[in-house]
Amino acid sequence: MRHLESQLQAVLEAVYRLERTFEVADFRIDAEVMQSALPQEGTPTREALLVHVEDDETHLALFIADEIRHRAAAFFSKCTPSEEHLDAALVATEGVSHFVYFTFCGEQQERPVSQIELELQAEIDKYLVLRLACGLGGPALIEALFDRFELEAGLSPEAQERYQVANRAGRRYARWLDRALSRGDAPRALEDARRLYRKSLPAKLEHIDRRAA
C-alpha cells in the first residue's frame, strides 16, 4: 500500500510513454499536513493536488486520504469491482493523474495547465488504468465511470461546468477507446491516446469530437 501512488504513476508513464521527472511518493502529504496547509472550512477530505507558486517557483503536494489509499490498494490487489473499492480506486487514480499531467505539462511541455485540462485527462486516465491494469471494460465500465457522475454539494457554477465538460468529453473518448480496444485494435487506440495527451485543451476537444463523430 505504501507504493500505491508510485504504481499508478508507473502505469500512466507506461501508457503514455513518459519520462519520469518526479517521484509522486516524494510529494505525498498526510491529513495533518493537509489540514495545516488549508485550515479553513471546505478542506478536501479525499484527494487534492496542492499548487503554490512563489517567486517563480512552483511547489506541489499530493494528498490522498489514508482510507482512500487502503481501499484503492484493496481494489487493485484483486481488481474486483465492488462499488466502494472502485470509488476509492478512481479517487486515487485521479490524484496521481493530476500530479503526472501537471508535471508533464510544466517540465516537458513548458506550459501552464488549466484545471479543466487536469480534470479531462483524469477522466481518460481512470478509464485506461482500469482497462489496462485490471482488464475491465465495456458498457458496464463506461456506466460506472461516467453515467453515475454526481457533483459534490457546494461547488461554484464555474467548478460545476468544469466537471461537466470533463465528464462529457471524457465519456465520449472513453467510448471510442473501448470500441477500439474491444475489437483488438490496441496499438491504434494507445497511439491515439498518447497523441491526445500531448495536445492543448482546444486541440484535445477537437480531437475528441473527430473520434466521437
XYZ file of N, CA and C in Angstrom:
639
model
N 0.817 -1.202 0.000
C 0.000 0.000 0.000
C 0.853 1.254 0.000
N 2.066 1.159 0.587
C 2.945 2.324 0.606
C 3.274 2.789 -0.808
N 3.220 1.852 -1.747
C 3.669 2.162 -3.096
C 2.506 2.391 -4.058
N 1.304 2.596 -3.550
C 0.133 2.744 -4.416
C 0.333 3.862 -5.432
N 0.712 5.039 -4.956
C 0.864 6.172 -5.865
C 1.954 5.908 -6.907
N 3.051 5.310 -6.483
C 4.140 5.021 -7.418
C 3.715 4.002 -8.471
N 2.912 3.030 -8.073
C 2.438 2.035 -9.027
C 1.508 2.664 -10.057
N 0.629 3.543 -9.598
C -0.262 4.234 -10.534
C 0.537 5.152 -11.455
N 1.530 5.818 -10.912
C 2.390 6.659 -11.738
C 3.070 5.827 -12.824
N 3.559 4.656 -12.465
C 4.241 3.792 -13.430
C 3.299 3.347 -14.542
N 2.049 3.052 -14.196
C 1.072 2.654 -15.211
C 0.851 3.789 -16.204
N 0.633 4.997 -15.692
C 0.387 6.138 -16.577
C 1.603 6.438 -17.447
N 2.787 6.350 -16.866
C 4.002 6.604 -17.647
C 4.179 5.565 -18.749
N 3.810 4.323 -18.467
C 3.914 3.278 -19.483
C 2.892 3.496 -20.594
N 1.675 3.844 -20.220
C 0.622 4.069 -21.214
C 1.016 5.188 -22.168
N 1.491 6.295 -21.610
C 1.756 7.489 -22.421
C 3.223 7.643 -22.832
N 4.060 6.694 -22.440
C 5.492 6.731 -22.769
C 6.125 8.040 -22.294
N 6.022 8.258 -21.010
C 6.541 9.466 -20.387
C 7.855 9.181 -19.678
N 8.751 10.142 -19.713
C 9.958 10.070 -18.903
C 9.646 10.609 -17.511
N 10.087 9.899 -16.493
C 9.810 10.337 -15.125
C 10.708 11.511 -14.762
N 10.075 12.588 -14.325
C 10.828 13.756 -13.863
C 10.765 13.896 -12.348
N 9.665 13.433 -11.749
C 9.499 13.495 -10.304
C 8.855 12.207 -9.821
N 9.179 11.815 -8.602
C 8.579 10.641 -7.967
C 7.400 11.098 -7.123
N 6.201 10.637 -7.479
C 4.995 11.120 -6.815
C 5.033 10.872 -5.314
N 5.631 9.770 -4.883
C 5.669 9.455 -3.452
C 6.413 10.517 -2.653
N 7.337 11.227 -3.296
C 8.091 12.273 -2.601
C 7.238 13.502 -2.303
N 6.092 13.599 -2.943
C 5.242 14.781 -2.798
C 3.967 14.488 -2.007
N 3.833 13.263 -1.508
C 2.613 12.902 -0.783
C 2.621 13.515 0.613
N 1.466 14.046 1.009
C 1.301 14.570 2.363
C 0.145 13.853 3.032
N 0.144 13.858 4.379
C -0.931 13.193 5.114
C -1.989 14.209 5.538
N -2.994 13.732 6.237
C -4.123 14.584 6.606
C -3.705 15.723 7.524
N -2.751 15.466 8.407
C -2.312 16.511 9.332
C -1.657 17.672 8.586
N -0.787 17.351 7.657
C -0.134 18.398 6.866
C -1.157 19.106 5.987
N -2.084 18.340 5.440
C -3.134 18.928 4.604
C -3.956 19.934 5.391
N -4.317 19.568 6.601
C -5.129 20.452 7.433
C -4.372 21.723 7.791
N -3.086 21.609 8.025
C -2.301 22.797 8.352
C -2.103 23.684 7.130
N -2.070 23.070 5.952
C -1.906 23.848 4.724
C -3.182 24.574 4.343
N -4.322 23.925 4.601
C -5.629 24.508 4.274
C -6.533 24.386 5.493
N -6.344 25.223 6.494
C -7.089 25.067 7.744
C -8.541 25.512 7.675
N -8.925 26.219 6.620
C -10.278 26.749 6.547
C -11.286 25.638 6.261
N -12.557 25.964 6.448
C -13.616 25.009 6.140
C -13.591 24.705 4.644
N -14.033 23.525 4.310
C -14.051 23.131 2.914
C -12.778 22.456 2.448
N -11.881 22.141 3.375
C -10.659 21.429 3.014
C -11.013 20.068 2.415
N -10.444 19.701 1.255
C -10.735 18.392 0.671
C -10.410 17.266 1.644
N -11.282 16.283 1.708
C -11.095 15.186 2.654
C -10.675 13.889 1.974
N -10.690 13.843 0.644
C -10.379 12.595 -0.064
C -9.120 12.698 -0.913
N -9.012 13.741 -1.699
C -7.868 13.867 -2.619
C -7.721 15.307 -3.042
N -6.479 15.760 -3.184
C -6.234 17.114 -3.682
C -4.783 17.245 -4.121
N -4.583 17.956 -5.223
C -3.244 18.362 -5.640
C -3.089 19.826 -5.265
N -2.158 20.110 -4.368
C -1.926 21.478 -3.919
C -0.811 22.096 -4.753
N -1.074 23.288 -5.264
C -0.104 24.006 -6.093
C 0.088 25.397 -5.506
N 1.324 25.747 -5.221
C 1.638 27.075 -4.681
C 2.806 27.654 -5.470
N 2.578 28.813 -6.068
C 3.613 29.475 -6.863
C 4.126 30.681 -6.091
N 5.443 30.734 -5.929
C 6.063 31.835 -5.187
C 7.438 32.123 -5.779
N 7.644 33.386 -6.170
C 8.945 33.810 -6.717
C 9.392 32.905 -7.862
N 8.464 32.665 -8.787
C 8.758 31.859 -9.982
C 9.073 30.399 -9.665
N 8.788 29.970 -8.446
C 8.947 28.564 -8.085
C 7.576 27.953 -7.811
N 7.386 26.751 -8.301
C 6.123 26.045 -8.104
C 6.331 24.924 -7.092
N 5.495 24.926 -6.059
C 5.564 23.905 -5.014
C 4.326 23.017 -5.122
N 4.536 21.722 -5.106
C 3.453 20.753 -5.260
C 3.351 19.850 -4.042
N 2.127 19.405 -3.780
C 1.896 18.364 -2.775
C 0.648 17.600 -3.186
N 0.663 16.306 -2.988
C -0.493 15.469 -3.317
C -1.034 14.841 -2.044
N -2.307 15.070 -1.797
C -2.988 14.457 -0.653
C -3.983 13.426 -1.152
N -3.874 12.226 -0.638
C -4.892 11.187 -0.812
C -5.135 10.599 0.567
N -6.358 10.663 1.030
C -6.688 10.215 2.380
C -6.289 8.755 2.581
N -5.832 8.437 3.790
C -5.388 7.071 4.079
C -6.492 6.050 3.837
N -7.717 6.389 4.191
C -8.827 5.454 3.964
C -8.984 5.163 2.473
N -8.878 6.210 1.656
C -8.956 6.032 0.208
C -7.813 5.149 -0.276
N -6.620 5.385 0.233
C -5.453 4.618 -0.193
C -5.604 3.140 0.159
N -6.113 2.858 1.359
C -6.299 1.462 1.774
C -7.322 0.756 0.884
N -8.444 1.431 0.624
C -9.488 0.802 -0.193
C -9.052 0.683 -1.655
N -8.316 1.676 -2.139
C -7.812 1.601 -3.513
C -6.813 0.457 -3.662
N -5.933 0.302 -2.673
C -4.966 -0.793 -2.715
C -5.675 -2.141 -2.702
N -6.754 -2.243 -1.917
C -7.527 -3.485 -1.883
C -8.156 -3.767 -3.242
N -8.630 -2.719 -3.893
C -9.222 -2.892 -5.224
C -8.182 -3.388 -6.221
N -7.040 -2.704 -6.283
C -6.049 -3.049 -7.298
C -5.361 -4.384 -7.020
N -5.418 -4.864 -5.777
C -4.811 -6.162 -5.481
C -5.576 -7.307 -6.133
N -6.883 -7.102 -6.355
C -7.712 -8.152 -6.953
C -8.482 -7.671 -8.176
N -8.583 -6.339 -8.345
C -9.368 -5.741 -9.434
C -10.803 -6.251 -9.423
N -11.348 -6.397 -8.234
C -12.742 -6.792 -8.077
C -13.591 -5.533 -7.990
N -14.506 -5.330 -8.920
C -15.224 -4.056 -8.993
C -16.347 -3.895 -7.978
N -16.036 -3.997 -6.680
C -17.029 -3.627 -5.685
C -17.160 -2.115 -5.703
N -18.370 -1.619 -5.506
C -18.623 -0.188 -5.695
C -17.782 0.665 -4.753
N -17.660 0.231 -3.485
C -16.923 1.018 -2.502
C -15.447 1.106 -2.868
N -14.843 -0.027 -3.194
C -13.424 -0.036 -3.511
C -13.149 0.586 -4.880
N -14.078 0.442 -5.814
C -13.919 1.079 -7.117
C -13.867 2.593 -6.969
N -14.737 3.147 -6.160
C -14.741 4.595 -5.940
C -13.391 5.064 -5.406
N -12.841 4.341 -4.455
C -11.540 4.714 -3.900
C -10.442 4.611 -4.951
N -10.497 3.579 -5.781
C -9.503 3.425 -6.842
C -9.556 4.591 -7.816
N -10.753 5.062 -8.102
C -10.907 6.195 -9.016
C -10.364 7.477 -8.402
N -10.618 7.671 -7.114
C -10.116 8.869 -6.429
C -8.588 8.872 -6.422
N -7.992 7.738 -6.078
C -6.532 7.651 -6.043
C -5.927 7.848 -7.428
N -6.538 7.237 -8.427
C -6.045 7.390 -9.795
C -6.141 8.835 -10.253
N -7.222 9.492 -9.892
C -7.388 10.899 -10.271
C -6.286 11.764 -9.666
N -5.984 11.538 -8.398
C -4.937 12.320 -7.753
C -3.588 12.146 -8.424
N -3.219 10.904 -8.707
C -1.933 10.645 -9.356
C -1.943 11.178 -10.789
N -3.075 11.047 -11.467
C -3.207 11.599 -12.817
C -2.943 13.098 -12.824
N -3.542 13.813 -11.872
C -3.319 15.257 -11.784
C -1.831 15.562 -11.617
N -1.175 14.829 -10.731
C 0.251 15.061 -10.480
C 1.082 14.805 -11.741
N 0.860 13.675 -12.372
C 1.657 13.302 -13.541
C 1.434 14.291 -14.683
N 0.182 14.665 -14.923
C -0.096 15.563 -16.046
C 0.400 16.974 -15.763
N 0.248 17.433 -14.525
C 0.730 18.768 -14.166
C 2.240 18.856 -14.361
N 2.961 17.865 -13.888
C 4.420 17.901 -14.012
C 4.859 17.692 -15.460
N 4.123 16.885 -16.212
C 4.448 16.702 -17.630
C 4.310 18.012 -18.397
N 3.193 18.701 -18.208
C 2.977 19.960 -18.925
C 4.009 21.005 -18.519
N 4.334 21.057 -17.228
C 5.268 22.062 -16.754
C 6.706 21.786 -17.131
N 7.137 20.529 -16.999
C 8.544 20.199 -17.204
C 8.877 19.850 -18.650
N 7.990 19.110 -19.311
C 8.326 18.629 -20.651
C 7.720 19.482 -21.759
N 6.572 20.105 -21.488
C 5.981 20.983 -22.496
C 6.185 22.456 -22.167
N 6.650 22.728 -20.965
C 6.939 24.095 -20.528
C 5.754 25.025 -20.770
N 4.603 24.586 -20.316
C 3.399 25.400 -20.443
C 2.537 25.221 -19.209
N 1.720 26.228 -18.907
C 0.785 26.067 -17.792
C -0.336 25.116 -18.182
N -1.015 24.600 -17.189
C -2.129 23.686 -17.445
C -3.327 24.149 -16.631
N -4.489 24.135 -17.254
C -5.703 24.603 -16.590
C -6.353 23.482 -15.792
N -7.248 23.869 -14.904
C -7.956 22.871 -14.097
C -8.811 21.958 -14.959
N -9.426 22.513 -15.985
C -10.284 21.665 -16.817
C -9.448 20.649 -17.594
N -8.224 21.025 -17.985
C -7.339 20.053 -18.633
C -7.004 18.908 -17.685
N -6.715 19.243 -16.440
C -6.411 18.210 -15.449
C -7.590 17.270 -15.265
N -8.796 17.837 -15.183
C -9.982 17.008 -14.955
C -10.280 16.124 -16.161
N -10.177 16.694 -17.360
C -10.446 15.902 -18.563
C -9.447 14.762 -18.696
N -8.171 15.056 -18.498
C -7.176 13.997 -18.625
C -7.377 12.922 -17.566
N -7.785 13.321 -16.376
C -8.035 12.339 -15.317
C -9.186 11.410 -15.681
N -10.217 11.940 -16.344
C -11.335 11.089 -16.763
C -10.845 10.004 -17.718
N -10.007 10.389 -18.653
C -9.470 9.422 -19.611
C -8.516 8.451 -18.919
N -7.689 8.972 -18.033
C -6.722 8.127 -17.326
C -7.415 7.062 -16.486
N -8.506 7.423 -15.834
C -9.218 6.455 -14.996
C -9.717 5.288 -15.841
N -10.244 5.598 -17.014
C -10.695 4.518 -17.892
C -9.523 3.623 -18.292
N -8.431 4.228 -18.748
C -7.312 3.437 -19.254
C -6.645 2.610 -18.160
N -6.531 3.146 -16.958
C -5.935 2.378 -15.860
C -6.779 1.145 -15.558
N -8.089 1.318 -15.462
C -8.946 0.171 -15.152
C -8.990 -0.820 -16.310
N -8.941 -0.306 -17.512
C -8.983 -1.193 -18.674
C -7.679 -1.982 -18.814
N -6.563 -1.298 -18.707
C -5.280 -1.935 -18.989
C -4.681 -2.651 -17.783
N -4.862 -2.092 -16.588
C -4.277 -2.707 -15.395
C -5.172 -3.785 -14.804
N -6.483 -3.650 -15.026
C -7.422 -4.588 -14.400
C -8.217 -5.421 -15.397
N -8.137 -5.089 -16.669
C -8.878 -5.857 -17.662
C -10.362 -5.591 -17.676
N -10.788 -4.496 -17.052
C -12.200 -4.136 -17.067
C -12.506 -3.344 -18.330
N -13.765 -3.360 -18.752
C -14.129 -2.618 -19.948
C -15.575 -2.835 -20.306
N -15.970 -2.325 -21.459
C -17.327 -2.496 -21.930
C -18.288 -1.480 -21.351
N -19.565 -1.601 -21.702
C -20.576 -0.646 -21.248
C -20.661 -0.517 -19.733
N -20.422 -1.604 -19.007
C -20.522 -1.542 -17.545
C -19.474 -0.600 -16.966
N -18.271 -0.618 -17.514
C -17.228 0.277 -17.020
C -17.531 1.722 -17.399
N -17.973 1.951 -18.621
C -18.335 3.311 -19.047
C -19.425 3.863 -18.141
N -20.417 3.037 -17.836
C -21.502 3.485 -16.951
C -20.974 3.811 -15.562
N -20.132 2.942 -15.021
C -19.606 3.160 -13.671
C -18.769 4.431 -13.594
N -18.014 4.717 -14.634
C -17.126 5.875 -14.617
C -17.840 7.182 -14.922
N -18.775 7.150 -15.851
C -19.299 8.401 -16.383
C -20.792 8.624 -16.152
N -21.591 7.567 -16.140
C -23.037 7.759 -16.052
C -23.534 7.872 -14.622
N -22.727 7.479 -13.652
C -23.102 7.639 -12.240
C -22.452 8.885 -11.648
N -22.125 9.789 -12.507
C -21.424 11.024 -12.159
C -22.318 11.925 -11.320
N -21.832 12.320 -10.141
C -22.554 13.241 -9.267
C -21.605 14.331 -8.795
N -22.080 15.565 -8.842
C -21.277 16.691 -8.374
C -21.383 16.826 -6.864
N -20.273 17.200 -6.237
C -20.293 17.449 -4.803
C -21.095 18.707 -4.505
N -21.743 18.714 -3.362
C -22.518 19.884 -2.956
C -21.589 21.059 -2.683
N -22.072 22.253 -2.987
C -21.327 23.458 -2.651
C -20.333 23.922 -3.692
N -20.261 23.241 -4.834
C -19.341 23.674 -5.877
C -19.832 24.959 -6.526
N -18.913 25.801 -6.914
C -19.271 27.027 -7.622
C -19.792 26.672 -9.013
N -20.571 27.568 -9.637
C -21.030 27.306 -11.010
C -19.875 27.037 -11.971
N -18.765 27.746 -11.790
C -17.601 27.539 -12.654
C -17.045 26.129 -12.484
N -16.943 25.670 -11.240
C -16.432 24.322 -10.989
C -17.393 23.264 -11.524
N -18.689 23.489 -11.363
C -19.676 22.550 -11.894
C -19.536 22.404 -13.402
N -19.402 23.536 -14.081
C -19.248 23.499 -15.537
C -17.971 22.769 -15.934
N -16.911 22.998 -15.193
C -15.629 22.352 -15.485
C -15.748 20.829 -15.390
N -16.354 20.351 -14.326
C -16.503 18.908 -14.148
C -17.447 18.308 -15.183
N -18.500 19.037 -15.530
C -19.455 18.524 -16.510
C -18.830 18.410 -17.894
N -18.065 19.428 -18.286
C -17.383 19.378 -19.580
C -16.391 18.216 -19.609
N -15.620 18.065 -18.548
C -14.640 16.982 -18.483
C -15.320 15.621 -18.531
N -16.429 15.483 -17.831
C -17.152 14.216 -17.822
C -17.692 13.872 -19.205
N -18.306 14.843 -19.863
C -18.886 14.581 -21.182
C -17.811 14.231 -22.208
N -16.755 15.035 -22.244
C -15.697 14.777 -23.222
C -14.956 13.477 -22.899
N -14.700 13.240 -21.618
C -14.035 12.010 -21.225
C -14.845 10.781 -21.589
N -16.152 10.863 -21.408
C -17.023 9.737 -21.744
C -16.979 9.443 -23.239
N -17.045 10.482 -24.049
C -17.046 10.283 -25.497
C -15.747 9.618 -25.955
N -14.636 10.081 -25.400
C -13.361 9.497 -25.825
C -13.183 8.089 -25.265
N -13.615 7.861 -24.045
C -13.513 6.520 -23.461
C -14.342 5.514 -24.254
N -15.490 5.934 -24.746
C -16.309 5.029 -25.569
C -15.576 4.670 -26.854
N -14.912 5.656 -27.452
C -14.142 5.362 -28.672
C -13.000 4.398 -28.350
N -12.268 4.670 -27.272
C -11.189 3.773 -26.865
C -11.712 2.366 -26.601
N -12.846 2.284 -25.919
C -13.395 0.981 -25.553
C -13.748 0.169 -26.794
N -14.326 0.833 -27.783
C -14.662 0.125 -29.024
C -13.395 -0.349 -29.733
N -12.381 0.529 -29.788
C -11.138 0.155 -30.467
C -10.438 -1.004 -29.751
N -10.371 -0.941 -28.438
C -9.715 -2.000 -27.677
C -10.501 -3.304 -27.750
N -11.817 -3.211 -27.764
C -12.654 -4.416 -27.792
C -12.537 -5.165 -29.110
N -12.235 -4.447 -30.181
C -12.064 -5.140 -31.470
C -10.601 -5.498 -31.743
N -9.755 -5.376 -30.724
C -8.370 -5.808 -30.845
C -7.433 -4.808 -31.472
N -7.831 -3.541 -31.493
C -7.008 -2.512 -32.131
C -6.265 -1.688 -31.079
N -5.597 -2.382 -30.157
C -4.907 -1.691 -29.064
C -3.790 -0.766 -29.546
N -2.950 -1.164 -30.514
C -1.880 -0.248 -30.936
C -2.409 1.102 -31.410
N -3.460 1.080 -32.211
C -4.019 2.343 -32.706
C -4.621 3.150 -31.565
N -5.355 2.483 -30.678
C -6.009 3.184 -29.571
C -4.983 3.852 -28.665
N -3.933 3.130 -28.318
C -2.935 3.685 -27.401
C -2.121 4.795 -28.057
N -1.792 4.631 -29.324
C -1.067 5.701 -30.019
C -1.924 6.960 -30.104
N -3.213 6.786 -30.312
C -4.117 7.933 -30.355
C -4.188 8.613 -28.991
N -4.265 7.815 -27.929
C -4.314 8.375 -26.575
C -3.030 9.125 -26.246
N -1.904 8.636 -26.734
C -0.627 9.327 -26.498
C -0.578 10.668 -27.221
N -1.104 10.708 -28.432
C -1.148 11.986 -29.150
C -2.074 12.964 -28.437
N -3.214 12.466 -27.995
C -4.172 13.322 -27.297
C -3.559 13.902 -26.029
N -2.800 13.101 -25.318
C -2.196 13.514 -24.048
C -1.332 14.753 -24.224
N -0.717 14.884 -25.371
C 0.249 15.954 -25.614
C -0.360 17.195 -26.264
N -1.660 17.195 -26.447
C -2.341 18.327 -27.086
C -2.816 19.342 -26.052
N -2.990 20.580 -26.498
C -3.604 21.615 -25.666
C -5.097 21.337 -25.540
N -5.770 22.053 -24.649
C -7.193 21.797 -24.430
C -8.021 21.977 -25.698
N -7.911 23.093 -26.436
C -8.726 23.216 -27.654
C -8.471 22.078 -28.642
N -7.206 21.712 -28.816
C -6.877 20.618 -29.730
C -7.402 19.287 -29.201
N -7.381 19.105 -27.891
C -7.929 17.883 -27.283
C -9.413 17.739 -27.602
N -10.160 18.813 -27.357
C -11.604 18.761 -27.567
C -11.930 18.534 -29.039
N -11.174 19.161 -29.928
C -11.381 18.950 -31.366
C -11.077 17.505 -31.746
N -10.012 16.959 -31.192
C -9.629 15.567 -31.450
C -10.736 14.619 -30.986
N -11.259 14.859 -29.805
C -12.335 14.012 -29.279
C -13.576 14.117 -30.143
N -13.888 15.317 -30.608
C -15.044 15.489 -31.497
C -14.892 14.632 -32.752
N -13.696 14.595 -33.308
C -13.477 13.792 -34.519
C -13.624 12.303 -34.220
N -13.091 11.857 -33.098
C -13.171 10.440 -32.772
C -14.607 10.008 -32.456
N -15.360 10.904 -31.846
C -16.720 10.554 -31.422
C -17.745 10.725 -32.534
N -17.329 11.279 -33.653
C -18.270 11.552 -34.749
C -18.795 10.250 -35.358
